[in-house]
Amino acid sequence: MRELSRRQAIIGLGAFTLVLAGCGEDEAPKKAAETSANKAGAMANYAAGQQFKATEPVSFDVLYNNHPFYPLKDDWLFWQELTKRTNVTLKPVAVPLSDYEKKRGLLVGSGQAPLIIPKTYHPQEEAFVASGAILPISDYVDLMPNFKDKVAKWQMEPDLDTLRVADGRYYLLPGLHEEVWVDYTLAVRTDILEKLNLEVPTTWEELYTVLKAMKQEYPDLYPMTDRWGVPTPGGNLLKLVAQAYGTKGGWEYQHATWDAAAGKFAYTGAMPQYKQMLEYLNKLVKEKLLDPESFTQQDEQAKQKFNSGKSFVISTNAQTLINDYRPTLSKLVPKAKIAKIPVPMGPIGDYKIGTRLENGVMISKKALENKNFVAMMQFVDWLWYSDAGEEFAKWGVEGTTFSKDASGNYKIADDVDFVGLNPDASKHLQKDFGFSNGVFAYGGTTKLLESTFSEEELEFQKVMNARKAWPLEPPHPFSDEEREQATLWETPLKDYVTQQTLKFILGERDLSEWDAYVKELEGKNMTSYMNLVNGAYERFKKDHG
């Protein structure tokens, strides 16, 4: 289990020491030299809360994750208004969403990546650290007053510590949320619950009871089918169930999980809690309550089953509830009602598990050679971290796509729709204007985050926000040599855990063979890997806490 271990003691002295460790006496003059010659277009006295506008027209290329729901358009108001406000023209290098991670890796590895590389989820950036392909961005945050202001105001140094590698630096600029935010959960057909006189399930065991009752009423159907199984089998479902037992799975899977009772990290895929997750999901599959295709089917197949009334429970978030389910379901099953339920709880109790850090931006090392480097960092700071930039990226242009009342509450324009706020509108905030784009719009105050939420979503957040936040894990950054060795072990370990996880869940391998499976992981260097992890943890604790 994960725990905030000695973190507060680290914040003041430790985090400061880390910065010094990453930027020694010989580094400061080097940094100054790197930036002094590359200030073309930069503002001389740029500060937090100030509108950034380059002193001359500049342009930067940006890796662009092209989402099929709102495919890239050159004539979006987003591009035009961004240039008008900042004097910066962004040149997107578009990559399909389905191929984004692979293409990003190839571009960064070959040195051909754009200067600005968004939509990177920690710890994906660590794969590019040893080669020197990306900047140790923590060395340059002095150029980013809005970023620094939010980190200080929201006391986020412990969160940033989780990104640091052994040299004390971090290489990813994460999106910053004021509070932990939970979005992904399950959608349930509430009309079926009403028909069967069932309450909305609040725990995973209650969900099991609900699915059994549904199965009894509809014996020829799987009550639950799921999506987001490609490319990560059971991506959201495994994540949620694993969290309920105090471990990690699916999208959130990492090799090491903090075991507070033992005071060290355990190998996630061999934890008793991981086995409990498998037992639960195996029970659902075995009793034909969960569609076994859930872990490998394409999203369209899952949506088709759910929207046609062939299943009643599926993974969701706020946008997919509005965009993917309700419109089609209302046509095919007119009397259907659907709700996004609070994340079911498990043995660990009423915890809200998440992070205040979002996916983030990497900066290519070659940006240092660009004469507009300082201007670029100021621009990144304004767009991704200033209140004005975050509002612009999310809502667009006041008077065109939205308005605000005297209390600062947002209202979408009458002819514009977004997440069902204006379902009969002729235009769409993402598709027609380019705002609320996942490449640029994430992070910010809770008020901004919740500004597009429906009353239904606000109720969901109210329930989730009443839960306790799960503590952060202590850092365990690898040295370059350790990272190189760990990388050799991680892929075969991850592949084997994924393969065997599916076999256990689907009943292709009996859970009585759990001990044999753990021995097989030991044969794939699990113990040696965990010695690296715990050695790195002990070293960090000794040096910085």
Coordinates of C-alpha atoms in Angstrom, one line a residue:
M1 CA 0.0 0.0 0.0
R2 CA 1.1 3.5 -0.7
E3 CA 1.8 6.0 2.1
L4 CA 3.2 9.5 2.5
S5 CA 6.4 8.5 4.3
R6 CA 8.5 11.3 5.8
R7 CA 7.3 13.6 3.0
Q8 CA 6.7 16.7 5.0
A9 CA 10.2 16.6 6.3
I10 CA 11.5 16.5 2.8
I11 CA 9.6 19.5 1.5
G12 CA 11.6 22.3 2.9
L13 CA 15.2 21.0 3.0
G14 CA 15.0 18.0 0.8
A15 CA 13.3 19.5 -2.3
F16 CA 15.8 22.4 -2.1
T17 CA 18.7 20.0 -1.8
L18 CA 17.4 18.1 -4.8
V19 CA 17.4 21.3 -6.9
L20 CA 21.0 22.0 -5.8
A21 CA 22.0 18.4 -6.6
G22 CA 20.6 18.8 -10.1
C23 CA 22.2 22.2 -10.6
G24 CA 25.6 22.4 -9.0
E25 CA 28.0 25.4 -9.0
D26 CA 29.2 24.6 -12.5
E27 CA 25.6 24.3 -13.8
A28 CA 24.4 27.8 -12.9
P29 CA 26.8 29.7 -15.2
K30 CA 26.1 27.1 -17.9
K31 CA 22.4 27.6 -17.6
A32 CA 22.8 31.4 -17.7
A33 CA 25.0 31.1 -20.9
E34 CA 22.4 28.8 -22.5
T35 CA 19.6 31.3 -22.0
S36 CA 21.3 34.7 -22.3
A37 CA 21.9 34.2 -26.1
N38 CA 18.4 32.8 -26.7
K39 CA 16.1 35.6 -25.6
A40 CA 14.9 36.7 -29.0
G41 CA 11.1 37.5 -28.7
A42 CA 11.1 37.1 -24.9
M43 CA 9.5 39.6 -22.6
A44 CA 12.0 41.4 -20.3
N45 CA 9.8 41.5 -17.2
Y46 CA 7.4 38.6 -17.7
A47 CA 5.6 37.8 -14.4
A48 CA 2.8 35.6 -13.0
G49 CA -0.6 36.9 -14.0
Q50 CA 0.7 38.9 -16.9
Q51 CA -0.4 38.4 -20.5
F52 CA 2.5 36.9 -22.4
K53 CA 3.1 38.4 -25.9
A54 CA 6.3 37.8 -27.7
T55 CA 8.1 41.0 -28.7
E56 CA 8.4 39.7 -32.3
P57 CA 6.5 37.0 -34.2
V58 CA 7.8 33.6 -33.4
S59 CA 6.7 30.0 -34.2
F60 CA 7.3 26.7 -32.5
D61 CA 6.5 23.2 -33.7
V62 CA 4.4 21.0 -31.3
L63 CA 3.6 17.3 -31.4
Y64 CA -0.1 17.1 -31.8
N65 CA -2.2 14.2 -30.5
N66 CA -5.0 14.1 -33.2
H67 CA -8.2 13.0 -31.5
P68 CA -10.8 11.3 -33.7
F69 CA -13.7 13.0 -31.9
Y70 CA -12.4 16.5 -32.8
P71 CA -9.9 16.0 -35.7
L72 CA -7.4 18.8 -36.3
K73 CA -8.5 21.8 -38.4
D74 CA -6.2 24.5 -39.6
D75 CA -8.9 27.2 -39.4
W76 CA -9.8 26.7 -35.7
L77 CA -10.3 29.9 -33.8
F78 CA -7.9 28.4 -31.2
W79 CA -4.9 28.9 -33.6
Q80 CA -5.9 32.4 -34.7
E81 CA -6.7 33.8 -31.3
L82 CA -3.6 32.2 -29.8
T83 CA -1.4 34.0 -32.3
K84 CA -3.3 37.2 -31.8
R85 CA -2.8 37.1 -28.0
T86 CA 0.8 35.8 -27.8
N87 CA 2.4 36.6 -31.2
V88 CA 3.2 32.9 -31.3
T89 CA 2.3 30.6 -34.2
L90 CA 2.1 26.9 -33.3
K91 CA 3.0 24.4 -36.1
P92 CA 1.3 21.1 -35.2
V93 CA 3.0 17.8 -36.2
A94 CA -0.1 15.7 -36.2
V95 CA -0.1 12.1 -35.0
P96 CA -3.2 9.9 -34.7
L97 CA -4.3 9.2 -31.2
S98 CA -4.0 5.5 -31.8
D99 CA -0.3 5.8 -32.8
Y100 CA 0.7 8.7 -30.5
E101 CA 2.9 6.9 -28.0
K102 CA 4.8 4.8 -30.6
K103 CA 5.3 7.8 -33.0
R104 CA 6.4 10.0 -30.1
G105 CA 9.0 7.5 -29.1
L106 CA 10.4 7.2 -32.6
L107 CA 10.6 11.0 -33.1
V108 CA 12.2 11.6 -29.7
G109 CA 14.6 8.7 -30.1
S110 CA 15.7 9.9 -33.6
G111 CA 16.2 13.5 -32.5
Q112 CA 13.4 14.6 -34.9
A113 CA 10.8 15.5 -32.3
P114 CA 9.2 19.0 -32.3
L115 CA 10.4 21.4 -29.6
I116 CA 7.2 21.1 -27.5
I117 CA 6.0 17.5 -26.8
P118 CA 2.7 17.4 -24.9
K119 CA 0.5 14.6 -23.8
T120 CA 3.1 12.6 -22.0
Y121 CA 2.1 10.6 -18.9
H122 CA 4.7 10.0 -16.1
P123 CA 6.8 7.9 -16.1
Q124 CA 6.9 7.7 -19.9
E125 CA 9.4 10.6 -20.0
E126 CA 12.0 8.5 -18.1
A127 CA 12.7 6.4 -21.2
F128 CA 14.2 9.5 -22.9
V129 CA 16.3 10.8 -19.9
A130 CA 19.5 8.7 -20.4
S131 CA 19.9 9.7 -24.1
G132 CA 19.7 13.4 -23.2
A133 CA 17.0 13.9 -25.8
I134 CA 14.8 15.9 -23.5
L135 CA 15.5 18.8 -21.1
P136 CA 15.8 18.4 -17.4
I137 CA 13.0 20.9 -17.2
S138 CA 13.3 21.5 -13.5
D139 CA 16.5 23.5 -14.2
Y140 CA 14.5 26.0 -16.2
V141 CA 11.3 26.6 -14.2
D142 CA 12.7 30.0 -13.1
L143 CA 11.6 31.1 -16.6
M144 CA 8.0 30.0 -15.7
P145 CA 6.5 32.3 -13.0
N146 CA 2.9 31.0 -13.3
F147 CA 4.1 27.4 -12.9
K148 CA 6.2 28.4 -9.8
D149 CA 3.3 30.4 -8.4
K150 CA 0.8 27.5 -8.5
V151 CA 3.4 25.0 -7.1
A152 CA 4.0 27.3 -4.2
K153 CA 0.4 28.3 -3.6
W154 CA -0.9 24.8 -3.8
Q155 CA 2.1 23.3 -1.9
M156 CA 2.9 20.9 -4.7
E157 CA 6.6 20.3 -4.1
P158 CA 5.9 16.8 -2.7
D159 CA 3.9 16.0 -5.9
L160 CA 6.8 17.2 -8.1
D161 CA 9.2 15.0 -6.0
T162 CA 7.4 12.0 -7.4
L163 CA 8.7 13.0 -10.9
R164 CA 12.4 13.4 -10.0
V165 CA 15.0 11.0 -11.2
A166 CA 18.3 10.1 -9.4
D167 CA 20.0 13.4 -10.4
G168 CA 17.4 15.3 -8.5
R169 CA 15.7 16.8 -11.6
Y170 CA 12.4 16.1 -13.3
Y171 CA 12.0 16.0 -17.0
L172 CA 8.3 16.5 -17.4
L173 CA 6.2 19.6 -16.9
P174 CA 3.0 18.1 -15.5
G175 CA -0.5 19.7 -15.6
L176 CA -1.3 21.0 -12.1
H177 CA -4.7 20.5 -10.5
E178 CA -5.6 22.4 -7.3
E179 CA -7.1 19.2 -5.8
V180 CA -7.1 15.5 -6.5
W181 CA -9.7 14.9 -9.3
V182 CA -11.4 11.6 -10.1
D183 CA -13.2 11.2 -13.4
Y184 CA -13.1 7.6 -14.5
T185 CA -15.6 5.2 -13.0
L186 CA -18.6 3.0 -14.1
A187 CA -21.8 3.9 -15.9
V188 CA -24.9 1.9 -14.8
R189 CA -28.3 1.6 -16.4
T190 CA -30.4 3.0 -13.5
D191 CA -33.7 2.1 -15.1
I192 CA -32.7 -1.6 -14.8
L193 CA -31.8 -0.9 -11.1
E194 CA -35.3 0.6 -10.6
K195 CA -36.9 -2.3 -12.3
L196 CA -35.2 -4.8 -10.1
N197 CA -35.6 -2.7 -7.0
L198 CA -31.9 -2.3 -6.5
E199 CA -29.8 0.5 -5.0
V200 CA -26.8 2.1 -6.8
P201 CA -23.9 0.0 -5.7
T202 CA -21.3 1.7 -3.4
T203 CA -18.8 -1.1 -3.1
W204 CA -17.5 -3.8 -5.4
E205 CA -19.3 -6.5 -3.4
E206 CA -22.6 -4.6 -3.9
L207 CA -21.8 -4.4 -7.6
Y208 CA -21.4 -8.2 -7.6
T209 CA -24.8 -8.5 -6.0
V210 CA -26.3 -6.1 -8.6
L211 CA -24.8 -8.0 -11.5
K212 CA -26.1 -11.3 -10.1
A213 CA -29.6 -9.9 -9.9
M214 CA -29.3 -8.5 -13.5
K215 CA -28.1 -11.9 -14.7
Q216 CA -31.0 -13.7 -13.1
E217 CA -33.5 -11.3 -14.8
Y218 CA -31.6 -11.4 -18.2
P219 CA -29.9 -14.9 -18.2
D220 CA -28.9 -14.6 -21.9
L221 CA -26.9 -11.4 -21.4
Y222 CA -23.7 -10.4 -19.8
P223 CA -24.8 -7.7 -17.4
M224 CA -21.4 -5.9 -17.7
T225 CA -19.2 -5.4 -20.8
D226 CA -16.3 -3.1 -20.8
R227 CA -14.2 -0.8 -23.0
W228 CA -10.7 0.6 -23.0
G229 CA -9.1 -2.8 -23.2
V230 CA -6.9 -1.9 -26.1
P231 CA -3.9 -1.5 -25.9
T232 CA -4.0 -2.0 -22.1
P233 CA -6.2 -5.0 -21.3
G234 CA -8.8 -4.0 -18.7
G235 CA -7.3 -0.5 -18.6
N236 CA -9.8 1.3 -16.5
L237 CA -11.5 -1.7 -14.8
L238 CA -8.3 -3.2 -13.5
K239 CA -7.2 0.2 -12.3
L240 CA -10.4 0.8 -10.3
V241 CA -10.6 -2.7 -8.7
A242 CA -6.9 -2.7 -7.9
Q243 CA -7.2 0.6 -6.2
A244 CA -10.0 -0.7 -4.0
Y245 CA -7.6 -3.4 -2.7
G246 CA -4.6 -1.0 -2.3
T247 CA -2.6 -1.9 -5.3
K248 CA -2.2 -0.9 -9.0
G249 CA -3.5 -2.4 -12.2
G250 CA -4.6 -1.7 -15.7
W251 CA -3.7 1.8 -16.8
E252 CA -2.1 2.6 -13.5
Y253 CA 0.0 -0.5 -13.3
Q254 CA 3.6 0.1 -12.2
H255 CA 6.0 -2.6 -11.1
A256 CA 6.5 -1.3 -7.5
T257 CA 3.8 -0.4 -4.9
W258 CA 4.6 1.0 -1.5
D259 CA 3.8 -1.4 1.3
A260 CA 3.4 0.8 4.4
A261 CA 3.2 -2.2 6.8
A262 CA 6.6 -3.5 5.6
G263 CA 8.2 -0.1 5.1
K264 CA 9.3 -0.9 1.6
F265 CA 8.1 -1.4 -1.9
A266 CA 6.6 -4.7 -3.1
Y267 CA 6.4 -6.1 -6.6
T268 CA 2.9 -5.1 -7.6
G269 CA 2.0 -8.1 -9.7
A270 CA 2.9 -10.5 -6.9
M271 CA 1.2 -8.7 -4.0
P272 CA -1.6 -10.5 -2.1
Q273 CA -3.8 -7.4 -2.9
Y274 CA -3.2 -8.0 -6.6
K275 CA -4.3 -11.6 -6.2
Q276 CA -7.5 -10.4 -4.5
M277 CA -8.2 -8.2 -7.5
L278 CA -7.8 -11.2 -9.8
E279 CA -10.1 -13.3 -7.6
Y280 CA -12.8 -10.7 -7.7
L281 CA -12.7 -10.3 -11.5
N282 CA -12.4 -14.1 -12.1
K283 CA -15.5 -14.5 -10.0
L284 CA -17.4 -12.1 -12.3
V285 CA -16.2 -13.8 -15.4
K286 CA -16.8 -17.3 -14.1
E287 CA -20.4 -16.5 -13.1
K288 CA -20.9 -14.9 -16.5
L289 CA -21.5 -11.5 -15.0
L290 CA -18.7 -9.8 -16.9
D291 CA -18.2 -10.3 -20.7
P292 CA -14.9 -12.1 -21.2
E293 CA -14.3 -10.0 -24.3
S294 CA -14.1 -6.9 -22.1
F295 CA -10.3 -7.1 -21.9
T296 CA -9.5 -7.3 -25.6
Q297 CA -12.5 -5.9 -27.6
Q298 CA -12.3 -2.6 -29.4
D299 CA -14.2 0.3 -27.9
E300 CA -16.8 0.3 -30.8
Q301 CA -17.8 -3.3 -29.9
A302 CA -18.2 -2.5 -26.3
K303 CA -20.2 0.7 -27.0
Q304 CA -22.5 -1.2 -29.4
K305 CA -23.3 -3.8 -26.8
F306 CA -24.1 -1.3 -24.2
N307 CA -25.9 1.2 -26.3
S308 CA -28.1 -1.5 -27.8
G309 CA -29.2 -2.8 -24.4
K310 CA -27.2 -6.0 -24.4
S311 CA -25.3 -5.0 -21.3
F312 CA -26.0 -2.6 -18.4
V313 CA -22.7 -1.6 -16.9
I314 CA -19.6 -0.2 -18.6
S315 CA -16.6 2.0 -17.8
T316 CA -17.1 5.8 -18.3
N317 CA -15.9 9.3 -17.6
A318 CA -17.9 12.5 -17.8
Q319 CA -17.3 13.1 -21.5
T320 CA -18.0 9.5 -22.7
L321 CA -21.2 9.4 -20.7
I322 CA -22.4 12.4 -22.7
N323 CA -20.8 11.8 -26.1
D324 CA -20.7 8.0 -26.4
Y325 CA -23.6 6.6 -24.5
R326 CA -26.6 8.8 -24.0
P327 CA -27.2 10.0 -27.6
T328 CA -27.2 6.4 -29.1
L329 CA -28.8 4.7 -26.1
S330 CA -31.7 7.2 -26.2
K331 CA -32.4 6.3 -29.8
L332 CA -32.0 2.5 -29.5
V333 CA -33.5 2.1 -26.0
P334 CA -35.7 5.2 -25.6
K335 CA -36.7 4.5 -22.0
A336 CA -33.1 3.8 -20.8
K337 CA -31.6 5.9 -18.0
I338 CA -27.9 5.9 -17.2
A339 CA -25.8 7.3 -14.4
K340 CA -22.1 7.8 -13.7
I341 CA -21.8 6.2 -10.2
P342 CA -19.2 7.1 -7.6
V343 CA -16.2 4.8 -7.8
P344 CA -17.1 1.6 -5.8
M345 CA -15.1 1.1 -2.6
G346 CA -13.3 -2.0 -1.4
P347 CA -11.2 -3.2 1.5
I348 CA -9.2 0.0 1.9
G349 CA -12.3 2.0 2.6
D350 CA -13.5 5.4 1.5
Y351 CA -10.3 6.7 -0.2
K352 CA -10.1 8.9 -3.3
I353 CA -7.2 7.7 -5.2
G354 CA -5.6 9.9 -7.8
T355 CA -3.1 12.6 -8.3
R356 CA -3.0 16.4 -8.6
L357 CA -0.6 16.0 -11.5
E358 CA -1.9 15.5 -15.1
N359 CA -0.1 14.3 -18.2
G360 CA 2.4 16.9 -19.2
V361 CA 4.9 18.5 -21.6
M362 CA 8.4 17.4 -22.5
I363 CA 10.8 19.9 -24.1
S364 CA 13.2 18.7 -26.7
K365 CA 16.9 19.2 -25.8
K366 CA 17.4 21.0 -29.1
A367 CA 15.2 23.8 -27.8
L368 CA 18.2 25.2 -26.0
E369 CA 19.8 26.0 -29.3
N370 CA 16.8 28.0 -30.5
K371 CA 17.2 31.7 -30.4
N372 CA 13.6 32.0 -29.0
F373 CA 14.1 29.5 -26.2
V374 CA 13.2 31.9 -23.3
A375 CA 10.2 33.2 -25.2
M376 CA 9.1 29.6 -25.8
M377 CA 9.3 28.8 -22.0
Q378 CA 7.4 32.0 -21.2
F379 CA 4.8 30.9 -23.8
V380 CA 4.5 27.4 -22.4
D381 CA 4.1 28.9 -18.9
W382 CA 1.3 31.2 -20.1
L383 CA -0.7 28.7 -22.1
W384 CA -0.5 25.7 -19.8
Y385 CA -0.1 27.4 -16.3
S386 CA -1.5 30.9 -16.2
D387 CA -5.2 31.4 -15.2
A388 CA -5.8 33.3 -18.4
G389 CA -4.1 30.7 -20.6
E390 CA -6.0 27.8 -18.9
E391 CA -9.3 29.7 -19.3
F392 CA -8.5 30.4 -23.0
A393 CA -7.5 26.8 -23.7
K394 CA -10.7 25.4 -22.0
W395 CA -13.4 28.0 -22.8
G396 CA -12.2 29.9 -25.8
V397 CA -13.0 33.6 -26.5
E398 CA -15.4 35.5 -24.3
G399 CA -18.3 36.9 -26.3
T400 CA -17.8 34.2 -29.0
T401 CA -17.8 30.8 -27.3
F402 CA -18.7 31.7 -23.7
S403 CA -19.7 34.5 -21.3
K404 CA -19.1 35.1 -17.6
D405 CA -21.3 36.7 -15.0
A406 CA -20.3 39.1 -12.2
S407 CA -19.4 36.1 -10.0
G408 CA -17.1 34.6 -12.5
N409 CA -19.4 31.8 -13.5
Y410 CA -19.1 30.5 -17.0
K411 CA -21.9 30.1 -19.5
I412 CA -21.4 28.5 -22.9
A413 CA -22.6 30.5 -26.0
D414 CA -26.2 29.7 -27.1
D415 CA -25.0 28.3 -30.4
V416 CA -22.2 26.2 -29.0
D417 CA -22.3 22.7 -27.4
F418 CA -19.8 20.9 -25.2
V419 CA -20.3 17.8 -23.0
G420 CA -24.1 18.2 -23.5
L421 CA -24.3 21.7 -22.0
N422 CA -26.2 22.8 -25.2
P423 CA -27.2 19.7 -27.0
D424 CA -29.2 21.4 -29.7
A425 CA -26.5 23.9 -30.7
S426 CA -25.2 24.1 -34.2
K427 CA -21.5 24.3 -33.3
H428 CA -19.2 22.4 -31.0
L429 CA -16.5 23.9 -28.8
Q430 CA -14.0 21.2 -29.7
K431 CA -14.9 20.2 -33.2
D432 CA -15.5 23.6 -34.6
F433 CA -13.3 25.9 -32.5
G434 CA -10.5 23.7 -31.2
F435 CA -11.0 24.6 -27.5
S436 CA -11.1 22.1 -24.6
N437 CA -8.5 20.2 -26.6
G438 CA -6.7 17.5 -24.5
V439 CA -3.4 18.6 -25.9
F440 CA -3.6 22.1 -24.4
A441 CA -6.5 22.1 -21.8
Y442 CA -5.8 20.4 -18.5
G443 CA -5.0 21.4 -15.0
G444 CA -6.0 24.6 -13.1
T445 CA -8.2 25.6 -10.3
T446 CA -11.1 23.5 -9.0
K447 CA -13.5 26.2 -10.1
L448 CA -12.2 26.1 -13.7
L449 CA -12.2 22.3 -13.7
E450 CA -15.8 22.2 -12.5
S451 CA -17.0 25.1 -14.7
T452 CA -18.2 22.7 -17.5
F453 CA -19.6 20.1 -15.1
S454 CA -23.4 19.4 -15.2
E455 CA -25.3 19.2 -12.0
E456 CA -25.1 15.5 -12.2
E457 CA -21.3 15.6 -12.5
L458 CA -21.0 18.1 -9.6
E459 CA -23.0 15.6 -7.5
F460 CA -20.5 12.9 -8.5
Q461 CA -17.6 15.1 -7.5
K462 CA -19.2 16.0 -4.2
V463 CA -19.3 12.4 -3.2
M464 CA -15.7 11.7 -4.4
N465 CA -14.4 14.9 -2.7
A466 CA -15.8 13.8 0.6
R467 CA -13.4 10.8 0.6
K468 CA -9.9 10.9 2.0
A469 CA -7.0 11.4 -0.5
W470 CA -4.7 8.4 -0.7
P471 CA -1.1 9.4 0.4
L472 CA 1.7 9.8 -2.1
E473 CA 4.4 7.1 -2.3
P474 CA 7.9 8.0 -1.3
P475 CA 10.4 8.6 -4.2
H476 CA 12.7 5.8 -5.4
P477 CA 14.6 7.4 -8.3
F478 CA 17.1 5.2 -10.2
S479 CA 20.6 6.2 -11.2
D480 CA 21.3 6.1 -14.9
E481 CA 23.0 2.7 -14.5
E482 CA 20.1 1.4 -12.5
R483 CA 17.6 2.7 -15.0
E484 CA 19.4 1.0 -17.8
Q485 CA 19.4 -2.3 -15.9
A486 CA 15.8 -1.9 -14.7
T487 CA 14.6 -1.3 -18.3
L488 CA 16.0 -4.7 -19.4
W489 CA 13.9 -6.4 -16.7
E490 CA 10.8 -4.3 -16.9
T491 CA 9.5 -5.2 -20.3
P492 CA 9.6 -9.0 -19.9
L493 CA 8.1 -8.7 -16.3
K494 CA 5.3 -6.4 -17.5
D495 CA 4.5 -8.6 -20.5
Y496 CA 4.3 -11.7 -18.3
V497 CA 2.2 -10.0 -15.6
T498 CA -0.2 -8.8 -18.3
Q499 CA -0.4 -12.2 -19.9
Q500 CA -0.9 -14.1 -16.7
T501 CA -3.4 -11.5 -15.3
L502 CA -5.7 -12.2 -18.2
K503 CA -5.3 -16.0 -17.9
F504 CA -6.2 -15.8 -14.2
I505 CA -9.2 -13.5 -14.8
L506 CA -10.5 -15.6 -17.7
G507 CA -10.1 -18.9 -15.9
E508 CA -7.4 -20.1 -18.3
R509 CA -5.1 -20.5 -15.3
D510 CA -6.4 -21.5 -11.9
L511 CA -5.7 -19.2 -9.0
S512 CA -4.5 -22.2 -7.1
E513 CA -1.3 -21.7 -9.1
W514 CA -0.6 -18.3 -7.7
D515 CA 2.5 -19.4 -5.8
A516 CA 3.9 -21.0 -8.9
Y517 CA 3.2 -17.8 -10.8
V518 CA 5.2 -15.8 -8.2
K519 CA 8.1 -18.2 -8.6
E520 CA 7.9 -17.6 -12.4
L521 CA 8.2 -13.9 -11.7
E522 CA 11.3 -14.5 -9.6
G523 CA 12.7 -16.4 -12.5
K524 CA 12.3 -13.2 -14.5
N525 CA 14.4 -11.1 -12.1
M526 CA 11.5 -9.8 -9.9
T527 CA 13.6 -10.0 -6.7
S528 CA 16.6 -8.3 -8.3
Y529 CA 14.4 -5.6 -9.7
M530 CA 12.8 -5.0 -6.3
N531 CA 16.3 -4.8 -4.7
L532 CA 17.1 -2.0 -7.1
V533 CA 13.8 -0.2 -6.2
N534 CA 14.2 -0.5 -2.5
G535 CA 17.9 0.4 -2.7
A536 CA 17.0 3.5 -4.6
Y537 CA 14.4 4.3 -2.0
E538 CA 16.8 3.9 0.9
R539 CA 19.4 6.0 -0.8
F540 CA 17.0 8.8 -1.5
K541 CA 15.7 8.7 2.1
K542 CA 19.3 8.8 3.5
D543 CA 20.4 11.6 1.2
H544 CA 17.3 13.8 1.4
G545 CA 15.1 12.9 4.3

